[in-house]
Short mmCIF file of C-alpha atoms and ligand atoms in Angstrom, two decimals:
data_model
loop_
_atom_site.label_atom_id
_atom_site.label_comp_id
_atom_site.label_asym_id
_atom_site.label_seq_id
_atom_site.Cartn_x
_atom_site.Cartn_y
_atom_site.Cartn_z
CA MET A 1 49.49 20.62 65.87
CA SER A 2 51.47 19.53 62.50
CA ASP A 3 54.66 21.49 62.26
CA ASN A 4 54.20 21.59 58.02
CA LYS A 5 54.42 25.26 56.58
CA PRO A 6 50.57 26.53 56.28
CA PHE A 7 49.11 27.32 53.11
CA TYR A 8 45.90 29.28 52.84
CA ILE A 9 43.71 29.22 49.59
CA THR A 10 40.55 30.43 48.73
CA THR A 11 38.14 30.53 46.15
CA PRO A 12 35.77 33.40 45.52
CA ILE A 13 32.26 32.36 47.58
CA TYR A 14 29.24 32.00 44.58
CA TYR A 15 26.27 33.30 44.25
CA VAL A 16 23.56 31.09 44.50
CA ASN A 17 20.91 32.65 42.37
CA ASP A 18 22.74 30.50 39.34
CA VAL A 19 23.11 26.83 39.04
CA PRO A 20 26.96 25.71 39.05
CA HIS A 21 28.64 26.14 35.73
CA ILE A 22 32.34 26.00 33.98
CA GLY A 23 33.52 29.47 35.33
CA HIS A 24 32.68 28.21 38.84
CA ALA A 25 34.28 24.98 38.18
CA TYR A 26 37.42 26.75 37.03
CA THR A 27 37.97 28.60 39.70
CA THR A 28 37.70 26.04 42.19
CA LEU A 29 39.57 23.21 39.99
CA ALA A 30 42.53 25.81 39.83
CA CYS A 31 42.63 25.87 43.67
CA ASP A 32 42.25 22.09 43.96
CA VAL A 33 44.84 21.60 42.19
CA LEU A 34 47.46 24.11 44.17
CA ALA A 35 45.89 22.52 47.11
CA ARG A 36 46.85 18.81 46.56
CA PHE A 37 50.01 20.15 44.93
CA LYS A 38 51.16 21.85 48.36
CA ARG A 39 50.01 19.01 50.48
CA LEU A 40 51.71 16.23 48.23
CA ASP A 41 54.77 18.93 48.74
CA GLY A 42 54.19 18.97 52.61
CA PHE A 43 52.46 22.14 53.36
CA ASP A 44 49.40 22.02 55.83
CA VAL A 45 46.99 23.06 53.75
CA LYS A 46 43.44 25.02 54.47
CA PHE A 47 41.11 24.93 50.95
CA LEU A 48 37.90 27.11 51.50
CA THR A 49 34.88 27.58 49.30
CA GLY A 50 31.85 28.46 49.97
CA THR A 51 28.34 30.46 48.60
CA ASP A 52 27.70 34.02 49.01
CA GLU A 53 24.02 34.10 49.76
CA HIS A 54 23.20 37.47 50.31
CA GLY A 55 21.93 41.17 48.88
CA GLN A 56 19.74 41.96 46.27
CA LYS A 57 20.53 39.54 43.45
CA VAL A 58 20.09 36.37 45.62
CA GLU A 59 17.17 37.75 47.06
CA LYS A 60 15.13 38.91 43.70
CA SER A 61 15.98 35.13 42.52
CA ALA A 62 14.36 33.70 45.74
CA GLU A 63 11.29 35.81 44.94
CA THR A 64 11.22 34.89 41.36
CA ALA A 65 11.35 31.27 42.13
CA GLY A 66 8.37 32.18 44.83
CA ILE A 67 9.99 30.93 47.85
CA ASP A 68 11.65 32.91 51.05
CA PRO A 69 15.43 33.45 50.42
CA GLN A 70 16.61 31.49 53.64
CA ALA A 71 14.80 28.39 52.01
CA PHE A 72 16.61 29.58 48.23
CA THR A 73 19.55 29.56 49.48
CA ASP A 74 19.79 26.07 51.16
CA LYS A 75 18.28 24.44 48.07
CA VAL A 76 21.10 26.41 45.75
CA SER A 77 24.00 26.26 47.95
CA GLN A 78 23.68 22.38 47.96
CA ASN A 79 24.24 22.77 44.29
CA PHE A 80 27.61 23.75 44.92
CA ARG A 81 28.27 21.48 47.27
CA ASP A 82 27.53 18.57 45.08
CA LEU A 83 29.62 19.93 42.25
CA ALA A 84 32.51 20.03 44.46
CA VAL A 85 32.08 16.24 45.42
CA SER A 86 31.61 15.53 41.42
CA MET A 87 34.52 17.18 40.75
CA ASN A 88 36.81 15.44 43.16
CA PHE A 89 37.82 18.74 45.06
CA THR A 90 39.38 18.53 48.11
CA ASN A 91 38.02 21.71 50.10
CA ASP A 92 38.47 21.42 53.78
CA ASP A 93 35.70 23.88 54.35
CA PHE A 94 32.43 25.05 52.71
CA ILE A 95 31.40 28.52 54.30
CA ARG A 96 27.96 29.69 53.65
CA THR A 97 27.48 33.53 54.60
CA THR A 98 24.37 32.82 56.17
CA GLU A 99 25.73 31.26 58.87
CA GLU A 100 25.72 32.65 62.27
CA ARG A 101 29.45 32.50 62.75
CA HIS A 102 29.44 34.55 59.55
CA LYS A 103 27.18 37.05 60.49
CA ILE A 104 29.42 37.47 64.00
CA ALA A 105 32.55 37.95 61.87
CA CYS A 106 30.91 40.97 59.73
CA GLN A 107 30.04 42.94 62.60
CA ASP A 108 33.01 42.94 64.28
CA ILE A 109 34.96 43.86 61.31
CA TRP A 110 32.10 46.76 60.79
CA LYS A 111 32.81 47.64 64.39
CA ARG A 112 36.21 47.50 64.09
CA LEU A 113 35.90 50.20 60.73
CA ILE A 114 33.73 52.55 62.84
CA ASP A 115 36.37 52.38 65.84
CA ALA A 116 38.92 53.12 63.17
CA GLY A 117 36.86 56.26 62.18
CA ASP A 118 36.64 54.70 58.69
CA ILE A 119 32.86 55.12 58.37
CA TYR A 120 30.41 57.52 58.24
CA LEU A 121 26.54 57.94 57.65
CA ASP A 122 25.57 59.79 54.62
CA LYS A 123 23.56 59.36 51.86
CA TYR A 124 23.86 57.69 48.42
CA ALA A 125 22.29 58.85 44.75
CA GLY A 126 24.18 56.73 42.52
CA TRP A 127 23.95 53.69 39.96
CA TYR A 128 23.96 50.49 41.20
CA SER A 129 23.95 47.07 39.13
CA VAL A 130 22.15 44.44 40.76
CA ARG A 131 24.02 41.98 38.60
CA ASP A 132 27.43 42.89 39.33
CA GLU A 133 25.97 43.78 42.99
CA ALA A 134 28.31 46.69 42.51
CA PHE A 135 28.14 50.79 42.26
CA TYR A 136 29.25 52.85 39.30
CA ALA A 137 30.03 56.11 38.65
CA GLU A 138 28.38 57.93 35.76
CA GLY A 139 31.55 58.41 33.86
CA GLU A 140 32.26 54.69 33.85
CA LEU A 141 28.69 54.00 31.95
CA GLU A 142 27.97 53.91 28.45
CA ASP A 143 24.41 55.13 26.69
CA LYS A 144 22.68 51.72 25.11
CA ASP A 145 19.41 51.84 23.50
CA GLY A 146 18.30 54.69 25.79
CA LYS A 147 19.36 52.58 29.14
CA LYS A 148 23.06 53.08 31.25
CA ILE A 149 25.22 50.17 31.18
CA ALA A 150 27.86 49.03 33.02
CA PRO A 151 31.41 48.08 31.47
CA SER A 152 30.36 44.51 32.57
CA GLY A 153 27.64 44.83 30.05
CA ALA A 154 25.25 44.81 33.23
CA GLU A 155 22.25 47.22 33.24
CA VAL A 156 22.08 50.13 36.22
CA ASP A 157 19.30 51.53 38.40
CA TRP A 158 19.56 54.72 40.12
CA VAL A 159 19.66 54.39 43.61
CA GLU A 160 18.74 56.82 46.45
CA GLU A 161 19.00 56.04 49.69
CA PRO A 162 20.76 56.31 52.90
CA SER A 163 24.08 54.77 53.37
CA TYR A 164 27.02 54.24 55.35
CA PHE A 165 30.62 54.94 53.44
CA PHE A 166 33.71 53.82 53.91
CA LYS A 167 36.51 56.37 53.76
CA LEU A 168 38.16 54.44 50.92
CA SER A 169 39.60 57.63 49.01
CA ALA A 170 41.41 57.86 52.33
CA TRP A 171 43.36 54.55 51.42
CA GLN A 172 44.73 55.57 47.65
CA ASP A 173 48.51 56.15 48.65
CA ARG A 174 48.47 53.62 51.53
CA LEU A 175 47.28 51.06 48.80
CA LEU A 176 49.72 52.16 46.15
CA GLU A 177 52.49 51.75 48.86
CA PHE A 178 51.03 48.22 49.73
CA TYR A 179 51.09 47.37 46.11
CA ASP A 180 54.60 48.62 45.42
CA ASN A 181 55.80 46.89 48.76
CA ASN A 182 54.28 43.67 47.42
CA PRO A 183 54.85 43.37 44.05
CA GLU A 184 53.49 39.80 43.75
CA PHE A 185 50.44 40.49 45.51
CA ILE A 186 48.43 40.92 42.21
CA LEU A 187 49.14 38.75 39.73
CA PRO A 188 49.25 38.42 36.30
CA LEU A 189 51.31 41.41 36.21
CA THR A 190 49.05 42.96 33.61
CA ARG A 191 46.41 42.96 36.05
CA ARG A 192 48.19 44.80 38.45
CA ASN A 193 48.85 47.41 36.24
CA GLU A 194 45.31 47.68 35.62
CA VAL A 195 44.69 47.98 39.28
CA THR A 196 47.24 50.07 40.23
CA SER A 197 46.31 52.96 37.30
CA PHE A 198 42.93 52.57 38.73
CA VAL A 199 43.95 53.25 42.47
CA GLU A 200 45.98 56.17 41.17
CA GLY A 201 43.32 57.74 39.10
CA GLY A 202 41.85 58.24 42.66
CA LEU A 203 39.48 56.50 44.63
CA GLN A 204 35.92 57.54 45.91
CA ASP A 205 34.04 56.96 49.26
CA LEU A 206 32.30 53.26 49.14
CA SER A 207 29.03 52.68 50.07
CA VAL A 208 29.05 49.99 52.47
CA SER A 209 25.06 49.86 53.46
CA ARG A 210 21.66 49.35 51.91
CA THR A 211 18.01 50.30 53.40
CA SER A 212 15.93 49.27 50.57
CA PHE A 213 15.64 45.46 51.02
CA LYS A 214 16.25 43.46 54.23
CA TRP A 215 18.27 40.07 52.79
CA GLY A 216 21.97 40.57 54.39
CA VAL A 217 23.58 41.18 58.06
CA GLN A 218 22.27 43.78 59.99
CA VAL A 219 24.58 46.89 60.91
CA PRO A 220 25.19 47.03 64.33
CA GLY A 221 23.54 49.21 66.34
CA ASP A 222 21.06 50.34 62.95
CA ASP A 223 18.13 48.26 62.19
CA ASP A 224 17.39 50.39 59.22
CA HIS A 225 20.62 48.88 57.57
CA ILE A 226 22.27 46.13 56.06
CA MET A 227 25.52 45.41 55.14
CA TYR A 228 26.97 46.04 51.57
CA VAL A 229 27.00 42.48 50.30
CA TRP A 230 30.42 42.52 49.17
CA LEU A 231 31.94 43.68 52.60
CA ASP A 232 30.11 40.97 53.50
CA ALA A 233 31.07 38.24 51.37
CA LEU A 234 35.10 39.22 51.71
CA THR A 235 34.57 38.89 55.06
CA ASN A 236 34.44 35.14 54.52
CA TYR A 237 37.60 34.28 54.16
CA ILE A 238 38.84 35.20 57.86
CA THR A 239 35.49 33.78 59.47
CA ALA A 240 36.38 30.30 58.30
CA ILE A 241 39.40 30.52 60.11
CA GLY A 242 37.70 31.55 63.38
CA PHE A 243 37.22 35.37 63.07
CA PRO A 244 36.73 37.70 64.95
CA ASP A 245 38.81 35.38 67.61
CA THR A 246 42.01 36.55 66.15
CA ASP A 247 43.98 33.96 68.74
CA HIS A 248 41.68 31.31 66.92
CA GLU A 249 44.84 28.55 66.44
CA GLU A 250 43.26 28.46 62.92
CA TYR A 251 43.43 32.40 62.54
CA GLN A 252 47.18 32.13 63.90
CA LYS A 253 48.20 29.81 61.80
CA TYR A 254 46.33 30.30 57.99
CA TRP A 255 45.99 33.96 58.27
CA PRO A 256 47.16 36.00 55.95
CA ALA A 257 45.95 33.98 53.03
CA ASP A 258 48.52 32.52 50.46
CA VAL A 259 46.43 32.60 47.37
CA HIS A 260 42.64 34.29 46.94
CA MET A 261 41.91 32.82 43.34
CA VAL A 262 39.28 34.79 41.34
CA GLY A 263 38.13 35.81 38.07
CA LYS A 264 39.46 38.96 36.29
CA ASP A 265 35.83 40.64 36.89
CA ILE A 266 35.91 40.81 40.84
CA LEU A 267 39.32 41.89 40.99
CA ARG A 268 38.82 44.90 41.60
CA PHE A 269 36.75 44.29 44.91
CA HIS A 270 39.86 41.70 46.09
CA ALA A 271 42.78 43.90 45.21
CA VAL A 272 41.29 47.67 46.20
CA TYR A 273 38.33 47.06 48.55
CA TRP A 274 39.48 44.22 50.83
CA PRO A 275 43.34 45.24 51.51
CA ALA A 276 41.77 48.72 52.62
CA PHE A 277 39.02 47.23 54.72
CA LEU A 278 41.42 44.94 56.34
CA MET A 279 44.21 47.72 57.09
CA ALA A 280 41.63 49.94 58.09
CA ALA A 281 40.70 47.24 60.68
CA GLY A 282 43.98 46.78 62.25
CA LEU A 283 44.26 43.00 60.47
CA GLU A 284 46.83 41.75 57.63
CA THR A 285 46.51 41.54 54.62
CA PRO A 286 46.63 38.46 52.10
CA LYS A 287 49.65 37.86 50.49
CA ARG A 288 48.17 37.34 46.86
CA VAL A 289 45.14 37.63 44.69
CA PHE A 290 45.45 35.52 41.39
CA ALA A 291 43.45 36.52 38.68
CA HIS A 292 42.49 34.19 35.98
CA GLY A 293 40.60 35.00 32.59
CA TRP A 294 36.88 33.88 31.44
CA TRP A 295 36.15 31.11 29.03
CA THR A 296 34.35 31.26 26.05
CA ASN A 297 32.03 28.71 24.47
CA GLU A 298 33.41 28.10 20.68
CA GLY A 299 34.37 31.64 20.11
CA GLU A 300 31.06 33.01 21.76
CA LYS A 301 30.91 34.67 25.40
CA ILE A 302 29.15 32.37 27.73
CA SER A 303 25.47 33.76 28.38
CA LYS A 304 22.08 32.40 29.54
CA SER A 305 20.67 34.40 27.13
CA LEU A 306 22.44 32.50 24.64
CA GLY A 307 21.56 29.13 25.85
CA ASN A 308 25.51 28.44 25.50
CA VAL A 309 26.42 27.83 29.05
CA ILE A 310 28.82 24.62 29.53
CA ASP A 311 27.51 22.28 31.69
CA PRO A 312 30.48 21.05 34.27
CA LEU A 313 28.33 17.51 34.57
CA GLU A 314 27.65 17.49 30.89
CA LEU A 315 31.64 17.65 30.43
CA MET A 316 32.32 15.35 32.83
CA GLU A 317 29.85 12.65 31.50
CA THR A 318 30.89 12.95 27.85
CA TYR A 319 34.96 13.27 28.35
CA GLY A 320 35.72 12.09 31.52
CA LEU A 321 36.32 14.01 34.80
CA ASP A 322 39.96 13.71 34.80
CA GLN A 323 40.19 14.79 31.17
CA MET A 324 38.15 17.86 31.72
CA ARG A 325 40.61 18.70 34.64
CA TYR A 326 43.41 18.40 32.42
CA PHE A 327 41.84 20.33 29.75
CA LEU A 328 40.90 23.36 31.46
CA MET A 329 44.48 23.66 33.44
CA ARG A 330 46.70 22.57 29.94
CA GLU A 331 44.65 24.37 27.27
CA VAL A 332 44.59 27.97 28.22
CA PRO A 333 47.82 29.99 29.86
CA PHE A 334 46.53 30.29 33.48
CA GLY A 335 45.68 34.21 34.04
CA ASN A 336 44.51 34.62 30.25
CA ASP A 337 41.07 34.05 28.34
CA GLY A 338 40.39 30.85 26.73
CA ASP A 339 38.23 29.22 24.26
CA PHE A 340 36.59 25.95 24.89
CA SER A 341 35.72 23.78 22.07
CA ARG A 342 34.94 20.52 21.48
CA SER A 343 37.51 19.58 19.13
CA ALA A 344 40.11 21.28 21.21
CA MET A 345 38.89 18.97 24.39
CA VAL A 346 39.54 15.91 22.21
CA GLN A 347 42.27 16.86 20.84
CA ARG A 348 44.17 17.08 24.07
CA MET A 349 42.46 14.35 25.75
CA ASN A 350 43.31 11.85 22.97
CA GLY A 351 46.43 13.58 21.84
CA GLU A 352 48.06 14.18 25.47
CA LEU A 353 46.51 11.66 28.02
CA ALA A 354 45.81 8.85 25.89
CA ASN A 355 48.69 8.78 23.43
CA ASP A 356 51.38 10.17 25.30
CA PHE A 357 51.19 9.42 28.75
CA GLY A 358 48.64 7.01 28.55
CA ASN A 359 50.44 4.56 26.12
CA LEU A 360 53.72 4.93 27.49
CA ALA A 361 52.55 3.99 30.62
CA GLN A 362 50.62 0.91 29.04
CA ARG A 363 53.28 -0.22 26.57
CA VAL A 364 55.67 -0.56 29.32
CA LEU A 365 53.93 -1.95 32.03
CA SER A 366 52.43 -4.69 29.74
CA MET A 367 56.02 -5.69 28.34
CA ILE A 368 56.88 -5.65 32.40
CA ASN A 369 53.92 -8.24 32.71
CA LYS A 370 54.58 -10.26 29.70
CA ASN A 371 58.46 -10.63 30.47
CA CYS A 372 59.50 -9.60 33.38
CA ASP A 373 56.94 -12.16 35.55
CA GLY A 374 55.14 -9.26 36.45
CA LYS A 375 57.41 -7.75 38.76
CA ILE A 376 59.76 -4.99 38.54
CA PRO A 377 62.76 -6.05 36.64
CA GLU A 378 66.40 -5.94 38.62
CA PRO A 379 68.50 -3.54 36.17
CA GLY A 380 71.81 -3.60 35.44
CA THR A 381 74.47 -0.39 35.60
CA PHE A 382 72.59 2.46 34.10
CA SER A 383 73.76 3.94 30.43
CA GLU A 384 73.93 7.93 30.08
CA ASP A 385 70.80 7.63 28.24
CA ASP A 386 69.10 5.88 31.41
CA THR A 387 70.87 8.25 33.78
CA ALA A 388 69.53 11.05 31.39
CA LEU A 389 65.82 10.14 31.55
CA LEU A 390 65.60 9.66 35.00
CA ALA A 391 67.66 13.00 36.30
CA GLY A 392 64.89 14.68 33.70
CA VAL A 393 62.25 13.59 35.38
CA ASP A 394 64.00 13.99 38.86
CA GLY A 395 64.58 17.43 37.79
CA LEU A 396 60.64 18.06 37.32
CA LEU A 397 59.82 18.75 41.08
CA GLU A 398 61.76 21.73 40.93
CA VAL A 399 60.74 23.32 37.94
CA VAL A 400 57.10 21.82 38.64
CA ARG A 401 57.16 23.46 42.18
CA GLU A 402 58.23 26.71 40.74
CA ALA A 403 55.55 27.04 38.01
CA MET A 404 52.82 26.22 40.83
CA ASP A 405 53.97 28.79 43.24
CA ALA A 406 53.53 31.42 40.31
CA GLN A 407 49.91 29.76 39.55
CA SER A 408 51.21 29.34 35.89
CA PHE A 409 49.32 25.49 35.86
CA HIS A 410 49.76 25.31 32.12
CA THR A 411 53.41 25.86 32.59
CA ALA A 412 54.00 22.81 35.05
CA LEU A 413 51.59 21.08 32.62
CA GLU A 414 54.04 21.73 29.83
CA LYS A 415 57.19 20.91 31.36
CA ILE A 416 55.80 17.53 32.72
CA TRP A 417 54.33 16.67 29.28
CA SER A 418 58.04 17.32 27.74
CA GLU A 419 59.52 14.52 30.12
CA ILE A 420 56.78 12.45 28.98
CA ARG A 421 57.94 12.80 25.70
CA ALA A 422 61.58 12.47 26.32
CA ALA A 423 60.45 8.88 27.64
CA ASN A 424 58.58 8.16 24.58
CA SER A 425 61.68 8.94 22.41
CA TYR A 426 63.94 6.51 24.70
CA VAL A 427 61.30 3.89 24.51
CA ASP A 428 61.82 4.25 20.57
CA ARG A 429 65.42 4.89 21.21
CA GLN A 430 66.21 1.61 23.29
CA ALA A 431 63.59 -0.82 21.53
CA PRO A 432 62.91 -2.80 24.31
CA TRP A 433 60.67 -5.67 22.00
CA THR A 434 64.24 -6.08 20.24
CA LEU A 435 66.31 -5.92 23.34
CA LYS A 436 64.18 -9.07 24.49
CA LYS A 437 65.57 -11.07 21.82
CA GLU A 438 69.35 -9.87 21.98
CA ASP A 439 69.93 -8.68 25.38
CA PRO A 440 67.39 -9.84 27.92
CA ASP A 441 69.78 -7.89 30.81
CA ARG A 442 69.71 -4.54 29.02
CA MET A 443 65.69 -5.19 28.28
CA LYS A 444 65.29 -5.67 32.36
CA THR A 445 67.27 -2.27 32.62
CA VAL A 446 65.60 -0.46 30.55
CA LEU A 447 62.25 -1.27 31.90
CA TYR A 448 63.15 -0.65 35.09
CA VAL A 449 64.24 2.94 34.33
CA LEU A 450 60.77 3.54 32.32
CA ALA A 451 58.85 1.88 34.93
CA ASP A 452 60.51 4.71 37.57
CA ALA A 453 60.49 7.33 35.04
CA ILE A 454 56.61 6.95 34.83
CA ARG A 455 56.53 6.69 38.58
CA GLY A 456 57.91 10.16 38.82
CA LEU A 457 55.64 11.15 35.70
CA ALA A 458 52.43 9.89 37.47
CA LEU A 459 53.37 11.31 41.10
CA ILE A 460 53.80 15.10 39.40
CA THR A 461 50.62 14.67 37.96
CA GLN A 462 48.58 13.90 40.56
CA PRO A 463 47.14 17.08 41.50
CA PHE A 464 45.70 17.05 38.13
CA VAL A 465 44.36 13.91 37.02
CA PRO A 466 44.03 12.26 40.63
CA GLU A 467 41.76 9.25 39.75
CA ALA A 468 43.38 8.37 36.58
CA ILE A 469 46.89 8.67 38.23
CA GLY A 470 45.79 6.72 41.54
CA LYS A 471 45.16 3.49 39.01
CA MET A 472 48.37 4.26 37.39
CA LEU A 473 50.36 4.35 40.71
CA ASP A 474 48.26 0.97 42.10
CA GLN A 475 49.38 -0.28 38.69
CA LEU A 476 53.24 0.18 39.59
CA SER A 477 52.47 -0.99 43.37
CA VAL A 478 53.58 2.59 44.50
CA GLY A 479 51.65 2.56 48.23
CA GLU A 480 49.22 5.36 49.53
CA GLY A 481 52.32 6.34 52.25
CA ASN A 482 54.53 6.31 49.03
CA ARG A 483 52.77 9.10 47.02
CA ASP A 484 54.08 12.26 48.28
CA PHE A 485 56.95 14.68 47.23
CA VAL A 486 59.19 13.22 49.95
CA SER A 487 59.44 9.79 47.77
CA PHE A 488 59.58 11.81 44.62
CA GLY A 489 63.01 10.89 42.24
CA LYS A 490 65.64 8.77 44.29
CA ALA A 491 63.95 8.73 47.78
CA GLY A 492 61.29 6.18 46.52
CA ARG A 493 62.76 4.32 43.22
CA LEU A 494 60.91 1.23 42.51
CA ALA A 495 62.38 -1.85 44.35
CA PRO A 496 62.93 -4.69 41.88
CA GLY A 497 61.45 -7.94 42.54
CA THR A 498 57.70 -6.24 43.47
CA GLU A 499 54.99 -7.83 42.30
CA LEU A 500 52.70 -5.73 39.73
CA PRO A 501 48.85 -5.96 39.23
CA LYS A 502 48.08 -6.57 35.57
CA PRO A 503 48.12 -2.97 33.92
CA GLU A 504 44.80 -1.69 32.45
CA GLY A 505 44.77 1.52 30.16
CA VAL A 506 43.94 4.65 32.51
CA PHE A 507 43.30 7.26 29.86
CA PRO A 508 40.86 6.00 27.36
CA ARG A 509 40.47 7.50 23.79
CA HIS A 510 37.13 9.46 23.08
CA VAL A 511 35.51 8.48 19.79
CA GLU A 512 32.98 10.82 18.56
CA GLU A 513 29.77 9.37 17.76
CA GLU A 514 28.88 9.65 14.45
CA THR A 515 26.70 12.28 13.82
CA ALA A 516 23.62 11.35 11.40
CA ALA A 517 24.61 13.37 8.03
N1 MSP B 1 29.86 36.37 44.97
C1 MSP B 1 31.10 36.89 43.70
C2 MSP B 1 32.44 36.64 44.78
C3 MSP B 1 32.75 37.00 46.28
S1 MSP B 1 34.20 36.63 46.50
C4 MSP B 1 33.89 37.55 48.16
C5 MSP B 1 30.55 36.18 42.64
N2 MSP B 1 30.39 35.25 42.40
S2 MSP B 1 30.12 34.57 41.12
O1 MSP B 1 29.24 33.39 40.97
O2 MSP B 1 29.31 35.50 40.10
O3 MSP B 1 31.43 33.99 40.16
C6 MSP B 1 32.54 33.31 40.72
C7 MSP B 1 33.53 33.45 39.96
O4 MSP B 1 33.14 32.33 38.55
C8 MSP B 1 34.67 34.09 39.61
O5 MSP B 1 35.58 34.20 40.12
C9 MSP B 1 34.03 34.48 37.80
O6 MSP B 1 35.09 34.96 37.48
C10 MSP B 1 33.98 33.18 37.44
N3 MSP B 1 33.32 33.04 36.53
C11 MSP B 1 32.12 33.13 35.71
N4 MSP B 1 32.19 33.05 34.48
C12 MSP B 1 32.75 32.63 34.21
C13 MSP B 1 33.52 32.44 32.79
N5 MSP B 1 32.64 32.17 31.80
N6 MSP B 1 34.96 32.02 32.68
C14 MSP B 1 35.47 31.95 33.94
N7 MSP B 1 35.46 32.24 34.89
C15 MSP B 1 34.18 32.51 35.36
O7 MSP B 1 31.54 37.22 41.65
#
């Protein structure tokens, strides 16, 4: 067992009624970037993703597809596994809620809630949205064209059936106290305020079982009921680490989770219901729920009916995987809504990846290749300018770490790019191509400083654009063993005399194909 500090990060588990789209790719990408960063920073990371396969919505989709739900979920769940591979995600596990280990976990948490006296049998009469898999109070709904519509825009149906209820109303004060004691449980802070006002407004008991369909986990001891899909789905986070065996090595190590990453639409389930279920079951609550914003496409809401769903595979093919990863993490302050546009995508990849970073590396490595025998040159004494550049890059680890710990991915990239720009101005100021004739020894020092600055910049950018940066580090002959943050800064400085392979650009420019007029 490793002595490294554990770090447990989860994505929502995705409904399998849909093919994967940009929203799914986005949530998991954010987790992947953080998981990679933490691993490089010496943490023992568990990164979990998976699929949410029960409930009425999935049952209906299977029915429409004309196959039984199990065969349907087997098929569609695979699309999400494939997406993870295509996006170069480094998840350590992929959970499916139809797995036996998960059913056992759900039934156990149910029994704990019953034993605690927090579940009772009654009758539900109210509104339900199959699309959101959520119950809505009359007051939350709007009338539109004679139909009742949920705040999310989804249609609702009137449901009347026997149901078990969770005594959520009894948890209001304890939840508010919990938020008070854990000011960073919900991030960003604006979202935290929304949740606390919602809870302050009073909580109703929550229906946690259904009887009108069968596709779900059986309620222990009552064959007529299946568990509400959200109670089932949320439990995945502990199933994957061995629950109900709370002595399980992984449960002991990884629970409570460090970050549940979710979209803003599913914050209430994670920040209100989940901690209440856990507290009632006598289990620890997660340390943080971070709610990110939603993407629109060229200014429009993304929806199947508008036909403007963004296919991550298509983006990858058109612009490149690392380019897409970079864009999604850089374009929008993480937590805010954002707009995807092709022109913004091209601007970022050409301006920031190809020009700022790619050209810097290519220029420096080519000069070393031509003028230093293709070997890391021996530096002389460092000038103030040299020391300042290296100090700026060396200082990145601390600032980027702080940004990553706040899930402020765009800030991390901003800080890195400000040092990339500093390195570019240093090149212009030092003009190594002039030094080549006038002072070749000084040229070597300048190229050494630049090569090591690029090494630092590359190391810290790895989580965002892993493939391209892997190539950049190959070109600097930085071995696999010297790519984690132990080697960051002084500890891993390049050794003069190290042979370098022939340099090649790692960030291609995107040139728009001419469109016929
Ligand atoms: N199955 C539930 C989650 C259960 S977790 C215990 C679910 N699944 S989902 O497939 O509908 O959505 C998964 C994620 O995709 C959510 O975090 C949601 O915010 C995100 N997105 C869906 N569309 C999106 C955008 N247009 N933009 C950004 N993210 C969006 O909810």
